[in-house]
Amino acid sequence: MSLSSGLASKAVEPLPLSELTWYRLGGPPRALFRPRTVRELGEVLAACRAEGMPARVLGRGANVLVPDGGYDGAVIQLSGRGFARVRFDGVRVCAGGAADLPRLIRRAVRRGLAGLEGLGGIPGTVGGAVRMNAGGRFGSIGDVVGRVRVYEEGEGTYWIERDAVGFGYRHTDLAGRIVIGAEFELARDDPRRIRERLLSAWAYKKESQPLAAHSAGCVFRNPPGESAGRLIDGAGLKGLRCGLARVSEQHANFIVADEGAKASDVIELIREVRERVFDQYEVRLELEIDVW
Ligand code: EPU
Protein backbone atom coordinates (compact mmCIF):
# COMPACT_ATOMS: atom_id res chain seq x y z
CA MET A 1 0.00 0.00 0.00
CA SER A 2 1.48 3.34 -0.91
CA LEU A 3 1.68 6.24 1.50
CA SER A 4 -0.48 9.33 1.24
CA SER A 5 1.43 12.41 0.18
CA GLY A 6 1.04 13.82 3.71
CA LEU A 7 2.81 10.84 5.25
CA ALA A 8 5.28 10.39 2.41
CA SER A 9 6.54 13.94 2.85
CA LYS A 10 7.54 13.18 6.43
CA ALA A 11 9.06 9.74 5.76
CA VAL A 12 12.70 8.94 5.09
CA GLU A 13 13.96 6.15 2.82
CA PRO A 14 12.70 2.94 4.51
CA LEU A 15 15.82 0.93 5.34
CA PRO A 16 15.38 -2.80 5.93
CA LEU A 17 15.10 -3.39 9.66
CA SER A 18 18.10 -5.69 9.41
CA GLU A 19 20.10 -2.47 9.23
CA LEU A 20 18.47 -1.04 12.34
CA THR A 21 18.51 -3.99 14.72
CA TRP A 22 21.20 -5.88 16.63
CA TYR A 23 20.00 -9.15 15.19
CA ARG A 24 20.69 -7.80 11.69
CA LEU A 25 17.47 -9.50 10.64
CA GLY A 26 14.16 -8.35 9.27
CA GLY A 27 12.65 -6.82 6.17
CA PRO A 28 11.62 -3.21 5.63
CA PRO A 29 8.84 -1.33 7.40
CA ARG A 30 6.09 0.22 5.32
CA ALA A 31 7.52 3.59 6.26
CA LEU A 32 10.34 4.96 8.38
CA PHE A 33 10.14 8.25 10.23
CA ARG A 34 12.85 10.11 12.09
CA PRO A 35 11.16 12.98 13.93
CA ARG A 36 13.58 15.47 15.47
CA THR A 37 11.15 17.34 17.69
CA VAL A 38 8.11 16.54 19.80
CA ARG A 39 6.06 18.47 17.31
CA GLU A 40 7.28 16.36 14.41
CA LEU A 41 6.68 13.23 16.47
CA GLY A 42 3.11 14.33 17.13
CA GLU A 43 2.55 15.06 13.45
CA VAL A 44 3.82 11.65 12.38
CA LEU A 45 1.70 9.82 14.94
CA ALA A 46 -1.39 11.82 14.02
CA ALA A 47 -0.86 11.17 10.32
CA CYS A 48 -0.37 7.44 10.94
CA ARG A 49 -3.52 7.28 13.00
CA ALA A 50 -5.50 9.21 10.40
CA GLU A 51 -4.50 6.57 7.84
CA GLY A 52 -4.97 3.61 10.13
CA MET A 53 -1.31 2.73 9.91
CA PRO A 54 0.12 1.01 13.00
CA ALA A 55 3.32 2.56 14.31
CA ARG A 56 6.13 1.33 16.51
CA VAL A 57 9.01 3.17 18.07
CA LEU A 58 12.45 1.68 17.62
CA GLY A 59 15.56 2.61 19.59
CA ARG A 60 18.73 0.74 18.63
CA GLY A 61 16.78 -2.47 18.06
CA ALA A 62 18.76 -4.33 20.70
CA ASN A 63 15.84 -6.35 22.06
CA VAL A 64 13.70 -6.95 19.00
CA LEU A 65 13.29 -9.58 16.34
CA VAL A 66 11.69 -8.44 13.10
CA PRO A 67 10.31 -11.07 10.68
CA ASP A 68 11.80 -11.43 7.22
CA GLY A 69 8.68 -9.86 5.73
CA GLY A 70 9.39 -6.66 7.66
CA TYR A 71 6.80 -4.62 9.45
CA ASP A 72 3.54 -3.58 7.83
CA GLY A 73 3.41 -0.22 9.52
CA ALA A 74 5.45 2.79 10.45
CA VAL A 75 8.70 2.64 12.35
CA ILE A 76 9.56 5.76 14.27
CA GLN A 77 13.06 6.50 15.47
CA LEU A 78 13.50 9.58 17.60
CA SER A 79 16.46 11.41 16.15
CA GLY A 80 18.30 14.69 16.18
CA ARG A 81 20.16 16.54 18.89
CA GLY A 82 17.07 17.45 20.88
CA PHE A 83 16.03 13.87 21.56
CA ALA A 84 19.61 12.79 22.31
CA ARG A 85 20.49 15.62 24.69
CA VAL A 86 22.06 14.85 28.06
CA ARG A 87 22.20 17.44 30.84
CA PHE A 88 24.01 17.01 34.14
CA ASP A 89 22.79 18.96 37.12
CA GLY A 90 24.48 17.94 40.35
CA VAL A 91 23.60 14.30 40.97
CA ARG A 92 20.67 14.50 38.57
CA VAL A 93 21.01 13.66 34.89
CA CYS A 94 18.37 14.38 32.34
CA ALA A 95 18.69 12.38 29.11
CA GLY A 96 16.63 12.34 25.94
CA GLY A 97 14.97 9.14 24.73
CA ALA A 98 17.39 8.80 21.82
CA ALA A 99 20.49 9.22 23.98
CA ASP A 100 22.88 6.28 23.77
CA LEU A 101 22.84 4.34 27.05
CA PRO A 102 26.47 3.07 27.01
CA ARG A 103 27.69 6.60 26.30
CA LEU A 104 25.55 8.04 29.09
CA ILE A 105 26.98 5.45 31.48
CA ARG A 106 30.56 6.38 30.54
CA ARG A 107 29.87 10.09 31.01
CA ALA A 108 28.28 9.55 34.42
CA VAL A 109 31.21 7.40 35.53
CA ARG A 110 33.74 10.03 34.46
CA ARG A 111 31.91 12.62 36.54
CA GLY A 112 31.95 10.44 39.63
CA LEU A 113 28.22 9.74 39.47
CA ALA A 114 27.25 6.27 40.61
CA GLY A 115 24.12 4.27 39.85
CA LEU A 116 24.29 3.41 36.16
CA GLU A 117 27.60 1.51 36.09
CA GLY A 118 25.94 -1.87 36.80
CA LEU A 119 24.28 -1.55 33.38
CA GLY A 120 27.67 -1.68 31.65
CA GLY A 121 27.51 -3.74 28.48
CA ILE A 122 23.78 -3.21 27.89
CA PRO A 123 23.25 -1.65 24.47
CA GLY A 124 20.40 0.62 23.44
CA THR A 125 18.88 4.01 23.89
CA VAL A 126 17.70 5.59 27.12
CA GLY A 127 14.12 5.43 25.82
CA GLY A 128 14.26 1.74 24.96
CA ALA A 129 16.02 0.80 28.18
CA VAL A 130 13.55 2.72 30.36
CA ARG A 131 10.52 1.40 28.47
CA MET A 132 11.45 -2.21 29.24
CA ASN A 133 13.36 -1.58 32.47
CA ALA A 134 16.53 -3.07 31.05
CA GLY A 135 18.94 -4.59 33.50
CA GLY A 136 20.75 -7.63 34.69
CA ARG A 137 22.59 -9.08 37.62
CA PHE A 138 23.74 -5.68 38.89
CA GLY A 139 20.39 -3.92 38.85
CA SER A 140 17.87 -2.39 36.46
CA ILE A 141 17.67 1.05 35.00
CA GLY A 142 14.46 1.78 36.93
CA ASP A 143 16.47 1.66 40.17
CA VAL A 144 17.94 5.08 39.39
CA VAL A 145 15.13 6.73 37.44
CA GLY A 146 13.52 9.68 39.21
CA ARG A 147 10.90 10.39 36.59
CA VAL A 148 10.16 9.70 32.95
CA ARG A 149 9.10 12.14 30.26
CA VAL A 150 6.58 10.71 27.83
CA TYR A 151 4.57 11.73 24.83
CA GLU A 152 1.01 10.52 24.59
CA GLU A 153 -1.29 11.21 21.69
CA GLY A 154 -4.01 13.61 22.67
CA GLU A 155 -2.20 14.48 25.91
CA GLY A 156 1.11 15.83 24.67
CA THR A 157 4.22 15.55 26.84
CA TYR A 158 4.30 15.11 30.60
CA TRP A 159 6.42 13.65 33.38
CA ILE A 160 5.61 10.43 35.22
CA GLU A 161 7.13 10.08 38.68
CA ARG A 162 9.04 6.82 39.23
CA ASP A 163 6.46 5.28 41.56
CA ALA A 164 3.82 5.59 38.85
CA VAL A 165 6.00 4.02 36.14
CA GLY A 166 5.42 0.50 37.43
CA PHE A 167 9.01 -0.69 37.12
CA GLY A 168 9.16 -4.47 37.44
CA TYR A 169 11.21 -7.32 36.05
CA ARG A 170 11.81 -6.12 32.45
CA HIS A 171 8.49 -4.35 32.71
CA THR A 172 6.92 -0.91 33.02
CA ASP A 173 3.37 0.37 32.67
CA LEU A 174 4.47 2.76 29.92
CA ALA A 175 2.71 0.97 27.04
CA GLY A 176 0.85 3.37 24.78
CA ARG A 177 3.23 6.20 25.58
CA ILE A 178 6.54 7.11 24.03
CA VAL A 179 9.50 7.67 26.30
CA ILE A 180 11.11 10.89 25.15
CA GLY A 181 13.43 11.30 28.10
CA ALA A 182 14.23 10.38 31.67
CA GLU A 183 15.73 11.99 34.73
CA PHE A 184 18.16 9.87 36.72
CA GLU A 185 19.05 10.32 40.35
CA LEU A 186 22.63 9.26 40.86
CA ALA A 187 25.00 9.47 43.81
CA ARG A 188 28.51 10.84 44.21
CA ASP A 189 31.30 8.33 44.58
CA ASP A 190 34.97 7.99 43.77
CA PRO A 191 35.22 7.80 39.94
CA ARG A 192 37.84 5.05 40.20
CA ARG A 193 35.57 2.86 42.28
CA ILE A 194 32.64 3.43 39.96
CA ARG A 195 34.85 2.60 37.02
CA GLU A 196 35.92 -0.64 38.64
CA ARG A 197 32.28 -1.62 39.09
CA LEU A 198 31.56 -0.73 35.47
CA LEU A 199 34.48 -2.86 34.30
CA SER A 200 33.44 -5.83 36.39
CA ALA A 201 29.82 -5.65 35.17
CA TRP A 202 31.17 -5.52 31.65
CA ALA A 203 33.65 -8.33 32.21
CA TYR A 204 30.92 -10.56 33.69
CA LYS A 205 28.78 -10.01 30.63
CA LYS A 206 31.63 -10.52 28.22
CA GLU A 207 32.65 -13.75 29.82
CA SER A 208 29.18 -15.25 30.11
CA GLN A 209 27.45 -13.95 26.98
CA PRO A 210 28.14 -14.05 23.22
CA LEU A 211 28.41 -10.28 22.87
CA ALA A 212 30.19 -10.31 19.52
CA ALA A 213 27.49 -12.39 17.80
CA HIS A 214 24.25 -11.08 16.32
CA SER A 215 21.50 -11.55 18.89
CA ALA A 216 18.90 -9.62 20.86
CA GLY A 217 20.23 -10.63 24.26
CA CYS A 218 18.35 -13.10 26.39
CA VAL A 219 15.44 -14.54 24.41
CA PHE A 220 13.26 -15.77 27.28
CA ARG A 221 12.27 -14.25 30.59
CA ASN A 222 13.59 -16.00 33.65
CA PRO A 223 10.75 -17.98 35.23
CA PRO A 224 10.27 -16.98 38.89
CA GLY A 225 13.23 -18.25 40.91
CA GLU A 226 14.80 -19.93 37.87
CA SER A 227 17.13 -19.09 35.03
CA ALA A 228 15.89 -19.74 31.51
CA GLY A 229 19.51 -20.18 30.43
CA ARG A 230 20.08 -22.88 33.01
CA LEU A 231 16.92 -24.75 31.92
CA ILE A 232 17.81 -24.61 28.23
CA ASP A 233 21.36 -25.68 29.02
CA GLY A 234 20.05 -28.46 31.27
CA ALA A 235 17.88 -29.74 28.42
CA GLY A 236 21.09 -30.14 26.41
CA LEU A 237 20.14 -27.56 23.81
CA LYS A 238 23.38 -25.58 23.52
CA GLY A 239 24.47 -25.61 19.90
CA LEU A 240 21.01 -26.66 18.64
CA ARG A 241 20.38 -25.18 15.20
CA CYS A 242 17.52 -24.24 12.91
CA GLY A 243 18.95 -23.10 9.60
CA LEU A 244 21.64 -20.61 10.50
CA ALA A 245 20.25 -19.72 13.92
CA ARG A 246 21.85 -21.45 16.89
CA VAL A 247 21.51 -21.69 20.65
CA SER A 248 24.69 -20.09 21.94
CA GLU A 249 27.25 -22.44 23.46
CA GLN A 250 28.28 -19.62 25.77
CA HIS A 251 24.85 -18.77 27.22
CA ALA A 252 21.87 -20.95 26.38
CA ASN A 253 19.34 -18.11 26.63
CA PHE A 254 20.93 -16.44 23.63
CA ILE A 255 19.96 -17.43 20.10
CA VAL A 256 22.58 -16.12 17.75
CA ALA A 257 22.07 -15.50 14.07
CA ASP A 258 25.06 -16.67 12.05
CA GLU A 259 25.90 -15.01 8.75
CA GLY A 260 23.06 -15.63 6.29
CA ALA A 261 20.46 -16.53 8.94
CA LYS A 262 16.83 -15.58 8.43
CA ALA A 263 14.45 -14.31 11.06
CA SER A 264 12.37 -17.42 10.32
CA ASP A 265 15.32 -19.59 11.45
CA VAL A 266 15.34 -17.80 14.81
CA ILE A 267 11.56 -18.05 15.15
CA GLU A 268 11.63 -21.77 14.42
CA LEU A 269 14.43 -22.31 16.92
CA ILE A 270 12.50 -20.38 19.59
CA ARG A 271 9.57 -22.74 19.05
CA GLU A 272 11.81 -25.80 19.23
CA VAL A 273 13.53 -24.63 22.44
CA ARG A 274 10.21 -23.88 24.14
CA GLU A 275 8.87 -27.28 23.21
CA ARG A 276 11.91 -29.20 24.42
CA VAL A 277 12.15 -27.26 27.68
CA PHE A 278 8.46 -27.92 28.28
CA ASP A 279 8.90 -31.62 27.57
CA GLN A 280 11.71 -31.85 30.07
CA TYR A 281 10.64 -29.47 32.84
CA GLU A 282 6.97 -28.64 32.18
CA VAL A 283 7.96 -24.99 32.22
CA ARG A 284 6.54 -22.70 29.57
CA LEU A 285 9.20 -20.15 28.69
CA GLU A 286 7.88 -16.67 27.91
CA LEU A 287 9.57 -14.39 25.42
CA GLU A 288 11.71 -11.59 26.77
CA ILE A 289 12.58 -10.19 23.36
CA ASP A 290 10.00 -8.28 21.41
CA VAL A 291 9.04 -10.26 18.29
CA TRP A 292 7.28 -7.95 15.83
N1 EPU B 1 23.48 -20.82 33.34
C1 EPU B 1 23.74 -22.07 32.86
N2 EPU B 1 23.85 -22.24 31.52
C2 EPU B 1 23.72 -21.22 30.66
C3 EPU B 1 23.44 -19.94 31.15
C4 EPU B 1 23.33 -19.77 32.51
O1 EPU B 1 23.87 -23.02 33.62
O2 EPU B 1 23.84 -21.46 29.45
C5 EPU B 1 23.40 -20.63 34.79
C6 EPU B 1 24.56 -19.79 35.27
O3 EPU B 1 25.69 -20.57 35.54
C7 EPU B 1 24.00 -19.14 36.51
C8 EPU B 1 22.52 -18.99 36.20
O4 EPU B 1 22.25 -19.89 35.14
O5 EPU B 1 24.13 -19.97 37.61
C9 EPU B 1 22.15 -17.57 35.85
O6 EPU B 1 22.89 -17.18 34.70
P1 EPU B 1 23.32 -15.65 34.45
O7 EPU B 1 24.05 -15.12 35.61
O8 EPU B 1 23.99 -15.62 33.12
O9 EPU B 1 21.99 -14.85 34.42
P2 EPU B 1 20.65 -15.09 33.64
O10 EPU B 1 19.59 -15.18 34.66
O11 EPU B 1 20.75 -16.17 32.63
C10 EPU B 1 20.11 -12.53 33.51
C11 EPU B 1 19.45 -11.68 32.48
C12 EPU B 1 20.47 -11.17 31.48
C13 EPU B 1 21.59 -10.48 32.20
C14 EPU B 1 22.22 -11.50 33.14
C15 EPU B 1 23.43 -10.98 33.89
C16 EPU B 1 17.17 -12.41 32.01
C17 EPU B 1 16.31 -13.26 31.16
N3 EPU B 1 18.46 -12.46 31.76
O12 EPU B 1 20.52 -13.74 32.84
O13 EPU B 1 19.81 -10.25 30.65
O14 EPU B 1 22.55 -10.00 31.30
O15 EPU B 1 21.22 -11.90 34.09
O16 EPU B 1 23.16 -9.81 34.52
O17 EPU B 1 16.67 -11.70 32.88
C18 EPU B 1 18.89 -9.61 28.55
O18 EPU B 1 18.02 -9.05 29.19
O19 EPU B 1 18.93 -9.60 27.33
C19 EPU B 1 19.92 -10.33 29.28
C20 EPU B 1 20.87 -11.01 28.66
mmCIF file of N, CA and C and ligand atoms in Angstrom, residues 63 135-138 169-170 204-205 208-209 216-218 220-222 227 229-230 233 238 250-254 288, ligand 1:
data_model
loop_
_atom_site.group_PDB
_atom_site.id
_atom_site.type_symbol
_atom_site.label_atom_id
_atom_site.label_comp_id
_atom_site.label_asym_id
_atom_site.label_seq_id
_atom_site.Cartn_x
_atom_site.Cartn_y
_atom_site.Cartn_z
ATOM 1 N N ASN A 63 16.654 -5.330 21.392
ATOM 2 C CA ASN A 63 15.844 -6.349 22.064
ATOM 3 C C ASN A 63 14.676 -6.800 21.190
ATOM 4 N N GLY A 135 18.060 -4.370 32.358
ATOM 5 C CA GLY A 135 18.941 -4.592 33.500
ATOM 6 C C GLY A 135 19.547 -5.965 33.471
ATOM 7 N N GLY A 136 20.106 -6.328 34.577
ATOM 8 C CA GLY A 136 20.753 -7.633 34.691
ATOM 9 C C GLY A 136 21.126 -7.878 36.131
ATOM 10 N N ARG A 137 22.145 -8.657 36.301
ATOM 11 C CA ARG A 137 22.593 -9.076 37.620
ATOM 12 C C ARG A 137 22.879 -7.916 38.582
ATOM 13 N N PHE A 138 23.328 -6.783 38.026
ATOM 14 C CA PHE A 138 23.742 -5.681 38.893
ATOM 15 C C PHE A 138 22.690 -4.584 39.007
ATOM 16 N N TYR A 169 10.221 -6.524 36.780
ATOM 17 C CA TYR A 169 11.213 -7.316 36.052
ATOM 18 C C TYR A 169 10.995 -7.156 34.543
ATOM 19 N N ARG A 170 11.891 -6.436 33.899
ATOM 20 C CA ARG A 170 11.808 -6.119 32.455
ATOM 21 C C ARG A 170 10.407 -5.641 32.083
ATOM 22 N N TYR A 204 31.837 -9.447 33.406
ATOM 23 C CA TYR A 204 30.924 -10.559 33.691
ATOM 24 C C TYR A 204 30.110 -10.886 32.440
ATOM 25 N N LYS A 205 29.604 -9.833 31.815
ATOM 26 C CA LYS A 205 28.777 -10.009 30.628
ATOM 27 C C LYS A 205 29.587 -10.619 29.481
ATOM 28 N N SER A 208 30.283 -14.291 30.077
ATOM 29 C CA SER A 208 29.182 -15.254 30.113
ATOM 30 C C SER A 208 28.234 -15.148 28.915
ATOM 31 N N GLN A 209 28.403 -14.134 28.073
ATOM 32 C CA GLN A 209 27.446 -13.951 26.977
ATOM 33 C C GLN A 209 28.152 -13.740 25.635
ATOM 34 N N ALA A 216 19.671 -10.699 20.223
ATOM 35 C CA ALA A 216 18.900 -9.624 20.860
ATOM 36 C C ALA A 216 18.964 -9.841 22.369
ATOM 37 N N GLY A 217 20.093 -10.377 22.831
ATOM 38 C CA GLY A 217 20.233 -10.633 24.265
ATOM 39 C C GLY A 217 19.439 -11.865 24.661
ATOM 40 N N CYS A 218 19.083 -11.935 25.922
ATOM 41 C CA CYS A 218 18.345 -13.104 26.388
ATOM 42 C C CYS A 218 16.991 -13.182 25.693
ATOM 43 N N PHE A 220 14.401 -15.463 26.409
ATOM 44 C CA PHE A 220 13.261 -15.772 27.279
ATOM 45 C C PHE A 220 13.395 -15.082 28.624
ATOM 46 N N ARG A 221 12.277 -14.798 29.228
ATOM 47 C CA ARG A 221 12.274 -14.254 30.585
ATOM 48 C C ARG A 221 12.671 -15.366 31.547
ATOM 49 N N ASN A 222 13.311 -14.994 32.628
ATOM 50 C CA ASN A 222 13.594 -15.996 33.650
ATOM 51 C C ASN A 222 12.292 -16.334 34.369
ATOM 52 N N SER A 227 16.434 -19.745 36.127
ATOM 53 C CA SER A 227 17.133 -19.089 35.028
ATOM 54 C C SER A 227 16.781 -19.839 33.755
ATOM 55 N N GLY A 229 18.268 -19.664 31.006
ATOM 56 C CA GLY A 229 19.514 -20.182 30.428
ATOM 57 C C GLY A 229 19.880 -21.533 31.028
ATOM 58 N N ARG A 230 19.722 -21.626 32.356
ATOM 59 C CA ARG A 230 20.080 -22.877 33.013
ATOM 60 C C ARG A 230 19.162 -24.024 32.548
ATOM 61 N N ASP A 233 20.075 -24.966 28.938
ATOM 62 C CA ASP A 233 21.356 -25.679 29.017
ATOM 63 C C ASP A 233 21.110 -27.090 29.556
ATOM 64 N N LYS A 238 22.300 -26.446 24.036
ATOM 65 C CA LYS A 238 23.376 -25.576 23.521
ATOM 66 C C LYS A 238 23.842 -26.098 22.172
ATOM 67 N N GLN A 250 27.769 -20.391 24.628
ATOM 68 C CA GLN A 250 28.275 -19.624 25.774
ATOM 69 C C GLN A 250 27.182 -19.362 26.812
ATOM 70 N N HIS A 251 25.984 -19.024 26.324
ATOM 71 C CA HIS A 251 24.850 -18.772 27.217
ATOM 72 C C HIS A 251 23.593 -19.256 26.512
ATOM 73 N N ALA A 252 22.946 -20.258 27.088
ATOM 74 C CA ALA A 252 21.869 -20.952 26.383
ATOM 75 C C ALA A 252 20.614 -20.106 26.172
ATOM 76 N N ASN A 253 20.512 -18.966 26.858
ATOM 77 C CA ASN A 253 19.340 -18.108 26.629
ATOM 78 C C ASN A 253 19.573 -17.115 25.494
ATOM 79 N N PHE A 254 20.678 -17.272 24.804
ATOM 80 C CA PHE A 254 20.933 -16.438 23.627
ATOM 81 C C PHE A 254 20.772 -17.292 22.374
ATOM 82 N N GLU A 288 11.233 -12.847 26.189
ATOM 83 C CA GLU A 288 11.708 -11.589 26.768
ATOM 84 C C GLU A 288 11.934 -10.588 25.636
HETATM 85 N N1 EPU B 1 23.479 -20.822 33.342
HETATM 86 C C1 EPU B 1 23.740 -22.067 32.864
HETATM 87 N N2 EPU B 1 23.852 -22.238 31.521
HETATM 88 C C2 EPU B 1 23.723 -21.222 30.658
HETATM 89 C C3 EPU B 1 23.437 -19.939 31.151
HETATM 90 C C4 EPU B 1 23.333 -19.769 32.511
HETATM 91 O O1 EPU B 1 23.872 -23.018 33.617
HETATM 92 O O2 EPU B 1 23.841 -21.462 29.453
HETATM 93 C C5 EPU B 1 23.399 -20.634 34.793
HETATM 94 C C6 EPU B 1 24.561 -19.788 35.267
HETATM 95 O O3 EPU B 1 25.689 -20.574 35.537
HETATM 96 C C7 EPU B 1 24.001 -19.142 36.511
HETATM 97 C C8 EPU B 1 22.518 -18.992 36.204
HETATM 98 O O4 EPU B 1 22.246 -19.890 35.137
HETATM 99 O O5 EPU B 1 24.130 -19.974 37.614
HETATM 100 C C9 EPU B 1 22.146 -17.573 35.848
HETATM 101 O O6 EPU B 1 22.891 -17.177 34.702
HETATM 102 P P1 EPU B 1 23.322 -15.650 34.448
HETATM 103 O O7 EPU B 1 24.046 -15.118 35.613
HETATM 104 O O8 EPU B 1 23.988 -15.616 33.115
HETATM 105 O O9 EPU B 1 21.989 -14.850 34.418
HETATM 106 P P2 EPU B 1 20.650 -15.095 33.639
HETATM 107 O O10 EPU B 1 19.589 -15.178 34.660
HETATM 108 O O11 EPU B 1 20.750 -16.169 32.634
HETATM 109 C C10 EPU B 1 20.110 -12.534 33.510
HETATM 110 C C11 EPU B 1 19.451 -11.682 32.485
HETATM 111 C C12 EPU B 1 20.470 -11.175 31.482
HETATM 112 C C13 EPU B 1 21.595 -10.479 32.196
HETATM 113 C C14 EPU B 1 22.224 -11.499 33.137
HETATM 114 C C15 EPU B 1 23.427 -10.980 33.890
HETATM 115 C C16 EPU B 1 17.172 -12.408 32.012
HETATM 116 C C17 EPU B 1 16.306 -13.256 31.162
HETATM 117 N N3 EPU B 1 18.460 -12.460 31.760
HETATM 118 O O12 EPU B 1 20.524 -13.737 32.840
HETATM 119 O O13 EPU B 1 19.810 -10.249 30.654
HETATM 120 O O14 EPU B 1 22.553 -9.999 31.296
HETATM 121 O O15 EPU B 1 21.224 -11.897 34.094
HETATM 122 O O16 EPU B 1 23.158 -9.812 34.523
HETATM 123 O O17 EPU B 1 16.670 -11.701 32.880
HETATM 124 C C18 EPU B 1 18.895 -9.612 28.550
HETATM 125 O O18 EPU B 1 18.016 -9.050 29.193
HETATM 126 O O19 EPU B 1 18.930 -9.596 27.330
HETATM 127 C C19 EPU B 1 19.924 -10.332 29.282
HETATM 128 C C20 EPU B 1 20.870 -11.012 28.657
#
